[in-house]
Amino acid sequence: MAPRKIIIDTDPGQDDAVAILLALASPEEINVLGVTAVAGNVPLPLTQKNARIVCELAGKPDTLVFAGCDAPLVRKLVTAEHVHGKTGLDGPQMADPTMPLQDQHAVDYIIETLRGHDAGTVTLCPLGPLTNIATAFNKAPDIIEKVQEIVLMGGAYFQVGNITPAAEFNIYVDPEAAKIVFDSGVPIVVMPLDVTHKALTTRARVNAFRAMGTKVGDMVAAWTNFFERFDKEKYGSEGAPLHDPCVIAYLIQPELFIGRHVNVEIETSSELTLGMTVADWWRVTDRAPNAMFMGGLDANGFFALLADRLARL
Ligand code: BDR
Ligand code: CA
């Protein structure tokens, strides 16, 4: 089967970085058409730069990287330096990238790419706030029906929230954009905190990255160590959740995940629960299902896949 064509929309972020590496390490299954950066974990000048750093680390400097929206649709940007550090990719110091940033705006690239491909042949993989995707849908509604699927990291049901008691970061930062995406009618697969909090690094798993004896293995181990300190303190867990790689792992090995096809609505007005993903997990309404909302993960299988693929870079 031909590799699946995807656009990765991202705000790196150490876990975004691992997701990009996983995709670039898996050319048999995944064809990364482009990487579009959005403001999220850190402001846009850093996320677009970090995306290029990661592509270079993967040995793929010919990857097309675009800068997109620098702020949510209607709100002020909220960032997460408290998790990812000042650069968004804190850990070992990394050199500035030398590969170019594309001139085209990420939103125009998304529109042009979808218009230039047959309907149902390009998948969008958002790993950050949904601003770029919603802006593209607003600007060019004709592309909506051309999207094969959206596989995204965001939201939560049982785990509720991480940036507020009620909301997960990616959805909270731009809830209006999330609403546009969830209301779009495109088939959606969601990797919420309910899944990603099961993708926990442990000593043994981090050691396996380091044991690769490669630059990528060392870097992933170091990033994970940095990223872990926050979650260990917050949740008392053994390690950190590798949120965003779940999206790419799903494209390669969907059987690692289980979930339910349910209705998911986004809260956009309540101050208290802004950005909440109201998932009808128990199917107590007659609202039509609009998303495959994942809940379970084979964590050992997930980390085995990661180790196998990252070792190829
Ligand atoms: C999400 O927020 C970001 O900090 C991570 O990169 C991930 O995409 C988890 O809530
Ligand atoms: Ca992210």
PDB file of C-alpha atoms and ligand atoms in Angstrom:
ATOM      1  CA  MET A   1       0.000   0.000   0.000  1.00  0.00           C
ATOM      2  CA  ALA A   2       1.250   3.496  -0.807  1.00  0.00           C
ATOM      3  CA  PRO A   3       2.292   5.484   2.265  1.00  0.00           C
ATOM      4  CA  ARG A   4      -0.379   7.710   3.692  1.00  0.00           C
ATOM      5  CA  LYS A   5       0.043  11.403   2.828  1.00  0.00           C
ATOM      6  CA  ILE A   6      -0.061  13.659   5.856  1.00  0.00           C
ATOM      7  CA  ILE A   7       0.490  17.243   6.933  1.00  0.00           C
ATOM      8  CA  ILE A   8       1.777  17.572  10.507  1.00  0.00           C
ATOM      9  CA  ASP A   9       0.484  20.751  12.145  1.00  0.00           C
ATOM     10  CA  THR A  10       2.543  21.331  15.256  1.00  0.00           C
ATOM     11  CA  ASP A  11       3.877  23.559  18.057  1.00  0.00           C
ATOM     12  CA  PRO A  12       7.111  21.806  19.116  1.00  0.00           C
ATOM     13  CA  GLY A  13       7.315  20.970  22.101  1.00  0.00           C
ATOM     14  CA  GLN A  14       9.444  17.921  23.044  1.00  0.00           C
ATOM     15  CA  ASP A  15       6.540  15.506  22.516  1.00  0.00           C
ATOM     16  CA  ASP A  16       5.731  17.113  19.142  1.00  0.00           C
ATOM     17  CA  ALA A  17       9.393  16.618  18.285  1.00  0.00           C
ATOM     18  CA  VAL A  18       9.202  12.890  19.007  1.00  0.00           C
ATOM     19  CA  ALA A  19       6.039  12.676  16.892  1.00  0.00           C
ATOM     20  CA  ILE A  20       7.776  14.343  13.933  1.00  0.00           C
ATOM     21  CA  LEU A  21      10.761  12.002  14.319  1.00  0.00           C
ATOM     22  CA  LEU A  22       8.458   8.975  14.391  1.00  0.00           C
ATOM     23  CA  ALA A  23       6.739  10.101  11.185  1.00  0.00           C
ATOM     24  CA  LEU A  24       9.978  10.865   9.358  1.00  0.00           C
ATOM     25  CA  ALA A  25      11.355   7.495  10.454  1.00  0.00           C
ATOM     26  CA  SER A  26       8.405   5.637   8.916  1.00  0.00           C
ATOM     27  CA  PRO A  27       8.425   6.359   5.166  1.00  0.00           C
ATOM     28  CA  GLU A  28       6.883   2.995   4.317  1.00  0.00           C
ATOM     29  CA  GLU A  29       3.650   3.962   6.030  1.00  0.00           C
ATOM     30  CA  ILE A  30       3.794   7.760   6.094  1.00  0.00           C
ATOM     31  CA  ASN A  31       4.593  10.404   3.504  1.00  0.00           C
ATOM     32  CA  VAL A  32       5.069  13.729   5.298  1.00  0.00           C
ATOM     33  CA  LEU A  33       4.037  16.249   2.648  1.00  0.00           C
ATOM     34  CA  GLY A  34       4.798  19.178   4.921  1.00  0.00           C
ATOM     35  CA  VAL A  35       5.101  20.376   8.495  1.00  0.00           C
ATOM     36  CA  THR A  36       3.089  23.459   9.427  1.00  0.00           C
ATOM     37  CA  ALA A  37       3.940  25.337  12.602  1.00  0.00           C
ATOM     38  CA  VAL A  38       1.437  27.108  14.810  1.00  0.00           C
ATOM     39  CA  ALA A  39       1.736  29.169  17.992  1.00  0.00           C
ATOM     40  CA  GLY A  40       1.069  27.053  21.072  1.00  0.00           C
ATOM     41  CA  ASN A  41       3.577  25.671  23.532  1.00  0.00           C
ATOM     42  CA  VAL A  42       5.743  28.680  22.672  1.00  0.00           C
ATOM     43  CA  PRO A  43       5.259  31.575  20.230  1.00  0.00           C
ATOM     44  CA  LEU A  44       5.426  30.961  16.466  1.00  0.00           C
ATOM     45  CA  PRO A  45       9.019  32.145  15.846  1.00  0.00           C
ATOM     46  CA  LEU A  46      10.138  29.351  18.175  1.00  0.00           C
ATOM     47  CA  THR A  47       7.747  26.616  16.996  1.00  0.00           C
ATOM     48  CA  GLN A  48       8.718  27.068  13.328  1.00  0.00           C
ATOM     49  CA  LYS A  49      12.378  27.069  14.297  1.00  0.00           C
ATOM     50  CA  ASN A  50      11.975  24.004  16.500  1.00  0.00           C
ATOM     51  CA  ALA A  51      10.178  22.154  13.698  1.00  0.00           C
ATOM     52  CA  ARG A  52      13.212  22.731  11.474  1.00  0.00           C
ATOM     53  CA  ILE A  53      15.630  21.685  14.225  1.00  0.00           C
ATOM     54  CA  VAL A  54      13.756  18.385  14.500  1.00  0.00           C
ATOM     55  CA  CYS A  55      13.699  17.740  10.735  1.00  0.00           C
ATOM     56  CA  GLU A  56      17.446  18.330  10.625  1.00  0.00           C
ATOM     57  CA  LEU A  57      17.966  16.018  13.583  1.00  0.00           C
ATOM     58  CA  ALA A  58      16.046  13.368  11.649  1.00  0.00           C
ATOM     59  CA  GLY A  59      18.433  13.853   8.733  1.00  0.00           C
ATOM     60  CA  LYS A  60      15.568  15.175   6.572  1.00  0.00           C
ATOM     61  CA  PRO A  61      16.460  18.814   5.860  1.00  0.00           C
ATOM     62  CA  ASP A  62      14.461  18.683   2.624  1.00  0.00           C
ATOM     63  CA  THR A  63      11.196  18.486   4.605  1.00  0.00           C
ATOM     64  CA  LEU A  64       8.935  21.444   3.809  1.00  0.00           C
ATOM     65  CA  VAL A  65       8.311  23.538   6.931  1.00  0.00           C
ATOM     66  CA  PHE A  66       5.858  26.445   6.957  1.00  0.00           C
ATOM     67  CA  ALA A  67       4.978  29.057   9.571  1.00  0.00           C
ATOM     68  CA  GLY A  68       1.289  29.611  10.208  1.00  0.00           C
ATOM     69  CA  CYS A  69      -0.877  31.563  12.639  1.00  0.00           C
ATOM     70  CA  ASP A  70       0.843  33.385  15.473  1.00  0.00           C
ATOM     71  CA  ALA A  71      -2.255  33.733  17.659  1.00  0.00           C
ATOM     72  CA  PRO A  72      -5.568  31.952  18.263  1.00  0.00           C
ATOM     73  CA  LEU A  73      -8.629  33.018  16.249  1.00  0.00           C
ATOM     74  CA  VAL A  74     -10.070  35.416  18.824  1.00  0.00           C
ATOM     75  CA  ARG A  75      -8.110  35.011  22.045  1.00  0.00           C
ATOM     76  CA  LYS A  76      -4.719  35.915  23.410  1.00  0.00           C
ATOM     77  CA  LEU A  77      -2.125  33.190  23.081  1.00  0.00           C
ATOM     78  CA  VAL A  78      -1.540  31.049  26.166  1.00  0.00           C
ATOM     79  CA  THR A  79       1.822  29.238  26.130  1.00  0.00           C
ATOM     80  CA  ALA A  80       3.348  26.370  28.135  1.00  0.00           C
ATOM     81  CA  GLU A  81       6.950  27.287  28.923  1.00  0.00           C
ATOM     82  CA  HIS A  82       6.336  25.862  32.397  1.00  0.00           C
ATOM     83  CA  VAL A  83       6.247  22.429  30.739  1.00  0.00           C
ATOM     84  CA  HIS A  84       8.526  22.712  27.711  1.00  0.00           C
ATOM     85  CA  GLY A  85      11.014  25.385  28.839  1.00  0.00           C
ATOM     86  CA  LYS A  86      11.755  28.805  27.400  1.00  0.00           C
ATOM     87  CA  THR A  87      12.639  27.567  23.911  1.00  0.00           C
ATOM     88  CA  GLY A  88       9.862  24.970  23.778  1.00  0.00           C
ATOM     89  CA  LEU A  89      12.560  22.351  23.192  1.00  0.00           C
ATOM     90  CA  ASP A  90      14.584  22.790  26.385  1.00  0.00           C
ATOM     91  CA  GLY A  91      17.039  20.062  27.185  1.00  0.00           C
ATOM     92  CA  PRO A  92      20.452  19.938  25.590  1.00  0.00           C
ATOM     93  CA  GLN A  93      21.342  23.090  23.694  1.00  0.00           C
ATOM     94  CA  MET A  94      20.782  22.688  19.940  1.00  0.00           C
ATOM     95  CA  ALA A  95      22.261  24.657  17.072  1.00  0.00           C
ATOM     96  CA  ASP A  96      20.006  26.908  15.007  1.00  0.00           C
ATOM     97  CA  PRO A  97      18.686  25.125  11.928  1.00  0.00           C
ATOM     98  CA  THR A  98      20.179  25.844   8.524  1.00  0.00           C
ATOM     99  CA  MET A  99      17.371  24.357   6.419  1.00  0.00           C
ATOM    100  CA  PRO A 100      14.991  27.000   5.065  1.00  0.00           C
ATOM    101  CA  LEU A 101      11.574  28.014   6.267  1.00  0.00           C
ATOM    102  CA  GLN A 102       9.208  28.052   3.280  1.00  0.00           C
ATOM    103  CA  ASP A 103       7.921  31.497   2.245  1.00  0.00           C
ATOM    104  CA  GLN A 104       4.305  30.427   1.876  1.00  0.00           C
ATOM    105  CA  HIS A 105       1.979  30.835   4.873  1.00  0.00           C
ATOM    106  CA  ALA A 106       1.084  27.469   6.424  1.00  0.00           C
ATOM    107  CA  VAL A 107      -2.636  28.086   5.947  1.00  0.00           C
ATOM    108  CA  ASP A 108      -2.179  28.695   2.214  1.00  0.00           C
ATOM    109  CA  TYR A 109       0.011  25.603   1.983  1.00  0.00           C
ATOM    110  CA  ILE A 110      -2.707  23.491   3.625  1.00  0.00           C
ATOM    111  CA  ILE A 111      -5.316  24.896   1.224  1.00  0.00           C
ATOM    112  CA  GLU A 112      -3.149  24.463  -1.872  1.00  0.00           C
ATOM    113  CA  THR A 113      -2.144  20.928  -0.911  1.00  0.00           C
ATOM    114  CA  LEU A 114      -5.706  19.770  -0.348  1.00  0.00           C
ATOM    115  CA  ARG A 115      -6.865  21.398  -3.577  1.00  0.00           C
ATOM    116  CA  GLY A 116      -3.970  19.794  -5.442  1.00  0.00           C
ATOM    117  CA  HIS A 117      -4.744  16.239  -4.317  1.00  0.00           C
ATOM    118  CA  ASP A 118      -7.652  13.906  -4.968  1.00  0.00           C
ATOM    119  CA  ALA A 119     -10.362  14.036  -2.318  1.00  0.00           C
ATOM    120  CA  GLY A 120      -9.734  11.612   0.536  1.00  0.00           C
ATOM    121  CA  THR A 121      -5.992  11.274   0.025  1.00  0.00           C
ATOM    122  CA  VAL A 122      -4.500  13.757   2.522  1.00  0.00           C
ATOM    123  CA  THR A 123      -4.715  13.357   6.313  1.00  0.00           C
ATOM    124  CA  LEU A 124      -4.194  16.273   8.709  1.00  0.00           C
ATOM    125  CA  CYS A 125      -2.328  15.573  11.946  1.00  0.00           C
ATOM    126  CA  PRO A 126      -2.703  18.491  14.370  1.00  0.00           C
ATOM    127  CA  LEU A 127      -0.457  18.285  17.441  1.00  0.00           C
ATOM    128  CA  GLY A 128      -1.137  21.766  18.781  1.00  0.00           C
ATOM    129  CA  PRO A 129      -3.931  24.352  18.930  1.00  0.00           C
ATOM    130  CA  LEU A 130      -6.212  24.022  15.912  1.00  0.00           C
ATOM    131  CA  THR A 131      -5.766  27.600  14.662  1.00  0.00           C
ATOM    132  CA  ASN A 132      -4.105  26.802  11.307  1.00  0.00           C
ATOM    133  CA  ILE A 133      -6.636  24.126  10.412  1.00  0.00           C
ATOM    134  CA  ALA A 134      -9.673  26.225  11.357  1.00  0.00           C
ATOM    135  CA  THR A 135      -8.286  29.233   9.499  1.00  0.00           C
ATOM    136  CA  ALA A 136      -7.789  27.107   6.388  1.00  0.00           C
ATOM    137  CA  PHE A 137     -11.373  25.763   6.678  1.00  0.00           C
ATOM    138  CA  ASN A 138     -12.720  29.314   7.102  1.00  0.00           C
ATOM    139  CA  LYS A 139     -10.736  30.672   4.179  1.00  0.00           C
ATOM    140  CA  ALA A 140     -11.390  27.782   1.778  1.00  0.00           C
ATOM    141  CA  PRO A 141     -14.457  25.774   2.794  1.00  0.00           C
ATOM    142  CA  ASP A 142     -14.125  23.722  -0.413  1.00  0.00           C
ATOM    143  CA  ILE A 143     -11.134  21.858   1.098  1.00  0.00           C
ATOM    144  CA  ILE A 144     -13.136  20.468   4.010  1.00  0.00           C
ATOM    145  CA  GLU A 145     -14.655  17.623   2.018  1.00  0.00           C
ATOM    146  CA  LYS A 146     -11.269  16.806   0.533  1.00  0.00           C
ATOM    147  CA  VAL A 147      -9.640  15.904   3.859  1.00  0.00           C
ATOM    148  CA  GLN A 148      -9.273  12.132   4.286  1.00  0.00           C
ATOM    149  CA  GLU A 149      -9.217  12.273   8.081  1.00  0.00           C
ATOM    150  CA  ILE A 150      -8.008  14.433  10.946  1.00  0.00           C
ATOM    151  CA  VAL A 151      -6.032  12.559  13.587  1.00  0.00           C
ATOM    152  CA  LEU A 152      -5.322  14.970  16.428  1.00  0.00           C
ATOM    153  CA  MET A 153      -3.972  15.204  19.944  1.00  0.00           C
ATOM    154  CA  GLY A 154      -6.298  17.178  22.179  1.00  0.00           C
ATOM    155  CA  GLY A 155      -9.029  17.086  24.762  1.00  0.00           C
ATOM    156  CA  ALA A 156      -9.884  14.678  27.546  1.00  0.00           C
ATOM    157  CA  TYR A 157     -12.882  12.996  29.104  1.00  0.00           C
ATOM    158  CA  PHE A 158     -11.881  10.882  32.103  1.00  0.00           C
ATOM    159  CA  GLN A 159      -8.678  12.861  32.676  1.00  0.00           C
ATOM    160  CA  VAL A 160     -10.598  16.149  32.303  1.00  0.00           C
ATOM    161  CA  GLY A 161      -7.882  18.809  32.061  1.00  0.00           C
ATOM    162  CA  ASN A 162      -4.206  19.663  32.312  1.00  0.00           C
ATOM    163  CA  ILE A 163      -4.068  23.437  31.732  1.00  0.00           C
ATOM    164  CA  THR A 164      -7.260  24.104  33.701  1.00  0.00           C
ATOM    165  CA  PRO A 165      -9.222  21.648  35.842  1.00  0.00           C
ATOM    166  CA  ALA A 166     -11.579  21.221  32.879  1.00  0.00           C
ATOM    167  CA  ALA A 167      -9.532  21.606  29.700  1.00  0.00           C
ATOM    168  CA  GLU A 168      -6.589  20.129  27.867  1.00  0.00           C
ATOM    169  CA  PHE A 169      -3.973  22.603  26.568  1.00  0.00           C
ATOM    170  CA  ASN A 170      -4.372  22.306  22.753  1.00  0.00           C
ATOM    171  CA  ILE A 171      -8.131  22.765  22.860  1.00  0.00           C
ATOM    172  CA  TYR A 172      -8.037  25.402  25.613  1.00  0.00           C
ATOM    173  CA  VAL A 173      -5.629  27.652  23.701  1.00  0.00           C
ATOM    174  CA  ASP A 174      -7.996  27.998  20.744  1.00  0.00           C
ATOM    175  CA  PRO A 175     -11.451  26.635  21.582  1.00  0.00           C
ATOM    176  CA  GLU A 176     -13.134  28.530  18.730  1.00  0.00           C
ATOM    177  CA  ALA A 177     -10.790  26.849  16.261  1.00  0.00           C
ATOM    178  CA  ALA A 178     -11.438  23.472  17.868  1.00  0.00           C
ATOM    179  CA  LYS A 179     -15.175  24.001  17.531  1.00  0.00           C
ATOM    180  CA  ILE A 180     -14.816  24.706  13.802  1.00  0.00           C
ATOM    181  CA  VAL A 181     -12.799  21.518  13.352  1.00  0.00           C
ATOM    182  CA  PHE A 182     -15.129  19.293  15.409  1.00  0.00           C
ATOM    183  CA  ASP A 183     -18.175  20.741  13.615  1.00  0.00           C
ATOM    184  CA  SER A 184     -16.596  20.370  10.156  1.00  0.00           C
ATOM    185  CA  GLY A 185     -17.943  16.918   9.313  1.00  0.00           C
ATOM    186  CA  VAL A 186     -14.435  15.592   8.539  1.00  0.00           C
ATOM    187  CA  PRO A 187     -13.829  12.130  10.078  1.00  0.00           C
ATOM    188  CA  ILE A 188     -11.838  12.796  13.257  1.00  0.00           C
ATOM    189  CA  VAL A 189      -9.729  10.546  15.477  1.00  0.00           C
ATOM    190  CA  VAL A 190      -8.920  12.092  18.860  1.00  0.00           C
ATOM    191  CA  MET A 191      -5.992  11.209  21.103  1.00  0.00           C
ATOM    192  CA  PRO A 192      -7.120  12.772  24.388  1.00  0.00           C
ATOM    193  CA  LEU A 193      -5.280  12.821  27.713  1.00  0.00           C
ATOM    194  CA  ASP A 194      -7.181   9.610  28.528  1.00  0.00           C
ATOM    195  CA  VAL A 195      -4.846   7.861  26.077  1.00  0.00           C
ATOM    196  CA  THR A 196      -1.717   9.972  26.268  1.00  0.00           C
ATOM    197  CA  HIS A 197      -1.520   9.692  30.054  1.00  0.00           C
ATOM    198  CA  LYS A 198      -1.023   5.970  29.430  1.00  0.00           C
ATOM    199  CA  ALA A 199       1.945   6.658  27.115  1.00  0.00           C
ATOM    200  CA  LEU A 200       4.231   7.216  30.092  1.00  0.00           C
ATOM    201  CA  THR A 201       7.979   7.185  29.927  1.00  0.00           C
ATOM    202  CA  THR A 202       9.636   4.965  32.528  1.00  0.00           C
ATOM    203  CA  ARG A 203      13.326   4.545  33.395  1.00  0.00           C
ATOM    204  CA  ALA A 204      13.494   1.417  31.232  1.00  0.00           C
ATOM    205  CA  ARG A 205      11.812   3.132  28.282  1.00  0.00           C
ATOM    206  CA  VAL A 206      14.094   6.170  28.436  1.00  0.00           C
ATOM    207  CA  ASN A 207      17.116   3.883  28.809  1.00  0.00           C
ATOM    208  CA  ALA A 208      16.020   2.073  25.659  1.00  0.00           C
ATOM    209  CA  PHE A 209      16.176   5.381  23.747  1.00  0.00           C
ATOM    210  CA  ARG A 210      19.631   6.115  25.159  1.00  0.00           C
ATOM    211  CA  ALA A 211      20.824   2.584  24.415  1.00  0.00           C
ATOM    212  CA  MET A 212      20.325   3.216  20.690  1.00  0.00           C
ATOM    213  CA  GLY A 213      23.656   4.995  20.822  1.00  0.00           C
ATOM    214  CA  THR A 214      22.529   7.514  18.197  1.00  0.00           C
ATOM    215  CA  LYS A 215      22.129  11.281  18.243  1.00  0.00           C
ATOM    216  CA  VAL A 216      18.354  10.856  17.950  1.00  0.00           C
ATOM    217  CA  GLY A 217      18.228   8.316  20.782  1.00  0.00           C
ATOM    218  CA  ASP A 218      20.295  10.560  23.067  1.00  0.00           C
ATOM    219  CA  MET A 219      18.214  13.598  22.234  1.00  0.00           C
ATOM    220  CA  VAL A 220      14.881  11.869  22.790  1.00  0.00           C
ATOM    221  CA  ALA A 221      16.144  10.537  26.140  1.00  0.00           C
ATOM    222  CA  ALA A 222      17.318  14.012  27.153  1.00  0.00           C
ATOM    223  CA  TRP A 223      14.102  15.735  26.041  1.00  0.00           C
ATOM    224  CA  THR A 224      12.067  13.170  27.885  1.00  0.00           C
ATOM    225  CA  ASN A 225      14.106  13.722  31.036  1.00  0.00           C
ATOM    226  CA  PHE A 226      13.481  17.452  30.816  1.00  0.00           C
ATOM    227  CA  PHE A 227       9.794  17.098  30.086  1.00  0.00           C
ATOM    228  CA  GLU A 228       9.331  14.521  32.855  1.00  0.00           C
ATOM    229  CA  ARG A 229      10.210  16.761  35.768  1.00  0.00           C
ATOM    230  CA  PHE A 230       6.966  18.697  35.412  1.00  0.00           C
ATOM    231  CA  ASP A 231       4.611  15.746  35.105  1.00  0.00           C
ATOM    232  CA  LYS A 232       6.309  13.739  37.840  1.00  0.00           C
ATOM    233  CA  GLU A 233       5.784  16.612  40.221  1.00  0.00           C
ATOM    234  CA  LYS A 234       2.246  17.245  39.063  1.00  0.00           C
ATOM    235  CA  TYR A 235       0.885  13.711  38.819  1.00  0.00           C
ATOM    236  CA  GLY A 236       3.363  11.787  40.957  1.00  0.00           C
ATOM    237  CA  SER A 237       3.753   9.493  37.952  1.00  0.00           C
ATOM    238  CA  GLU A 238       6.845   7.520  37.027  1.00  0.00           C
ATOM    239  CA  GLY A 239       7.436   9.494  33.873  1.00  0.00           C
ATOM    240  CA  ALA A 240       5.978  11.907  31.354  1.00  0.00           C
ATOM    241  CA  PRO A 241       3.188  11.352  28.868  1.00  0.00           C
ATOM    242  CA  LEU A 242       4.342  11.316  25.244  1.00  0.00           C
ATOM    243  CA  HIS A 243       1.136  12.928  24.008  1.00  0.00           C
ATOM    244  CA  ASP A 244       1.716  13.816  20.382  1.00  0.00           C
ATOM    245  CA  PRO A 245       3.504  10.656  19.167  1.00  0.00           C
ATOM    246  CA  CYS A 246       0.198   8.831  19.797  1.00  0.00           C
ATOM    247  CA  VAL A 247      -1.176  10.520  16.665  1.00  0.00           C
ATOM    248  CA  ILE A 248       1.587   9.189  14.444  1.00  0.00           C
ATOM    249  CA  ALA A 249       1.640   5.774  16.124  1.00  0.00           C
ATOM    250  CA  TYR A 250      -2.065   5.464  15.301  1.00  0.00           C
ATOM    251  CA  LEU A 251      -1.328   5.942  11.594  1.00  0.00           C
ATOM    252  CA  ILE A 252       1.231   3.151  11.701  1.00  0.00           C
ATOM    253  CA  GLN A 253      -0.396   0.706  14.133  1.00  0.00           C
ATOM    254  CA  PRO A 254      -4.041   1.663  14.797  1.00  0.00           C
ATOM    255  CA  GLU A 255      -4.583  -1.587  16.701  1.00  0.00           C
ATOM    256  CA  LEU A 256      -2.555  -0.143  19.608  1.00  0.00           C
ATOM    257  CA  PHE A 257      -5.564   2.059  20.440  1.00  0.00           C
ATOM    258  CA  ILE A 258      -9.162   1.508  21.418  1.00  0.00           C
ATOM    259  CA  GLY A 259     -11.925   4.062  21.634  1.00  0.00           C
ATOM    260  CA  ARG A 260     -15.524   4.930  20.903  1.00  0.00           C
ATOM    261  CA  HIS A 261     -17.182   6.779  18.060  1.00  0.00           C
ATOM    262  CA  VAL A 262     -19.060   9.469  19.961  1.00  0.00           C
ATOM    263  CA  ASN A 263     -20.241  13.048  19.855  1.00  0.00           C
ATOM    264  CA  VAL A 264     -17.705  15.625  21.042  1.00  0.00           C
ATOM    265  CA  GLU A 265     -18.672  19.263  21.569  1.00  0.00           C
ATOM    266  CA  ILE A 266     -16.295  22.061  22.514  1.00  0.00           C
ATOM    267  CA  GLU A 267     -17.106  24.521  25.288  1.00  0.00           C
ATOM    268  CA  THR A 268     -16.415  28.049  24.031  1.00  0.00           C
ATOM    269  CA  SER A 269     -18.307  30.336  26.389  1.00  0.00           C
ATOM    270  CA  SER A 270     -18.079  29.234  30.014  1.00  0.00           C
ATOM    271  CA  GLU A 271     -15.239  30.886  31.865  1.00  0.00           C
ATOM    272  CA  LEU A 272     -14.976  27.925  34.197  1.00  0.00           C
ATOM    273  CA  THR A 273     -14.871  25.129  31.641  1.00  0.00           C
ATOM    274  CA  LEU A 274     -13.569  26.912  28.542  1.00  0.00           C
ATOM    275  CA  GLY A 275     -12.046  24.463  26.059  1.00  0.00           C
ATOM    276  CA  MET A 276     -13.603  21.400  27.651  1.00  0.00           C
ATOM    277  CA  THR A 277     -14.203  18.515  25.238  1.00  0.00           C
ATOM    278  CA  VAL A 278     -17.680  17.362  26.185  1.00  0.00           C
ATOM    279  CA  ALA A 279     -17.483  13.797  24.913  1.00  0.00           C
ATOM    280  CA  ASP A 280     -20.677  11.763  25.028  1.00  0.00           C
ATOM    281  CA  TRP A 281     -18.688   8.679  26.082  1.00  0.00           C
ATOM    282  CA  TRP A 282     -21.737   7.007  27.645  1.00  0.00           C
ATOM    283  CA  ARG A 283     -23.954   7.970  24.723  1.00  0.00           C
ATOM    284  CA  VAL A 284     -26.526   9.709  26.889  1.00  0.00           C
ATOM    285  CA  THR A 285     -27.568  12.220  24.214  1.00  0.00           C
ATOM    286  CA  ASP A 286     -28.875  11.817  20.699  1.00  0.00           C
ATOM    287  CA  ARG A 287     -26.192  14.120  19.325  1.00  0.00           C
ATOM    288  CA  ALA A 288     -24.613  12.594  16.249  1.00  0.00           C
ATOM    289  CA  PRO A 289     -21.154  11.034  16.700  1.00  0.00           C
ATOM    290  CA  ASN A 290     -18.456  13.188  15.105  1.00  0.00           C
ATOM    291  CA  ALA A 291     -15.224  11.697  16.418  1.00  0.00           C
ATOM    292  CA  MET A 292     -13.476   8.467  17.248  1.00  0.00           C
ATOM    293  CA  PHE A 293     -12.485   9.316  20.817  1.00  0.00           C
ATOM    294  CA  MET A 294      -9.697   7.050  21.998  1.00  0.00           C
ATOM    295  CA  GLY A 295      -9.458   5.784  25.569  1.00  0.00           C
ATOM    296  CA  GLY A 296      -7.111   2.818  25.673  1.00  0.00           C
ATOM    297  CA  LEU A 297      -3.506   2.204  24.639  1.00  0.00           C
ATOM    298  CA  ASP A 298      -1.182  -0.783  24.472  1.00  0.00           C
ATOM    299  CA  ALA A 299       1.659   1.184  26.071  1.00  0.00           C
ATOM    300  CA  ASN A 300       4.304  -1.537  25.681  1.00  0.00           C
ATOM    301  CA  GLY A 301       3.435  -1.872  21.999  1.00  0.00           C
ATOM    302  CA  PHE A 302       3.567   1.905  21.603  1.00  0.00           C
ATOM    303  CA  PHE A 303       7.049   2.187  23.128  1.00  0.00           C
ATOM    304  CA  ALA A 304       8.284  -0.835  21.168  1.00  0.00           C
ATOM    305  CA  LEU A 305       7.160   0.885  17.965  1.00  0.00           C
ATOM    306  CA  LEU A 306       8.842   4.140  18.987  1.00  0.00           C
ATOM    307  CA  ALA A 307      12.123   2.424  19.837  1.00  0.00           C
ATOM    308  CA  ASP A 308      12.109   0.418  16.623  1.00  0.00           C
ATOM    309  CA  ARG A 309      11.409   3.419  14.392  1.00  0.00           C
ATOM    310  CA  LEU A 310      13.608   6.012  16.119  1.00  0.00           C
ATOM    311  CA  ALA A 311      16.550   3.598  15.901  1.00  0.00           C
ATOM    312  CA  ARG A 312      16.249   3.837  12.095  1.00  0.00           C
ATOM    313  CA  LEU A 313      17.141   7.532  12.041  1.00  0.00           C
TER     314      LEU A 313
HETATM  315  C1  BDR B   1      -0.507  18.894  24.499  1.00  0.00           C
HETATM  316  O1  BDR B   1      -0.087  20.193  24.922  1.00  0.00           O
HETATM  317  C2  BDR B   1       1.249  20.399  24.582  1.00  0.00           C
HETATM  318  O2  BDR B   1       1.931  20.961  25.657  1.00  0.00           O
HETATM  319  C3  BDR B   1       1.811  19.078  24.139  1.00  0.00           C
HETATM  320  O3  BDR B   1       2.756  19.281  23.103  1.00  0.00           O
HETATM  321  C4  BDR B   1       0.607  18.329  23.655  1.00  0.00           C
HETATM  322  O4  BDR B   1       0.347  18.597  22.287  1.00  0.00           O
HETATM  323  C5  BDR B   1      -0.846  18.088  25.731  1.00  0.00           C
HETATM  324  O5  BDR B   1      -1.866  18.700  26.448  1.00  0.00           O
HETATM  325 CA    CA B   2       1.935  19.751  20.843  1.00  0.00          CA
END
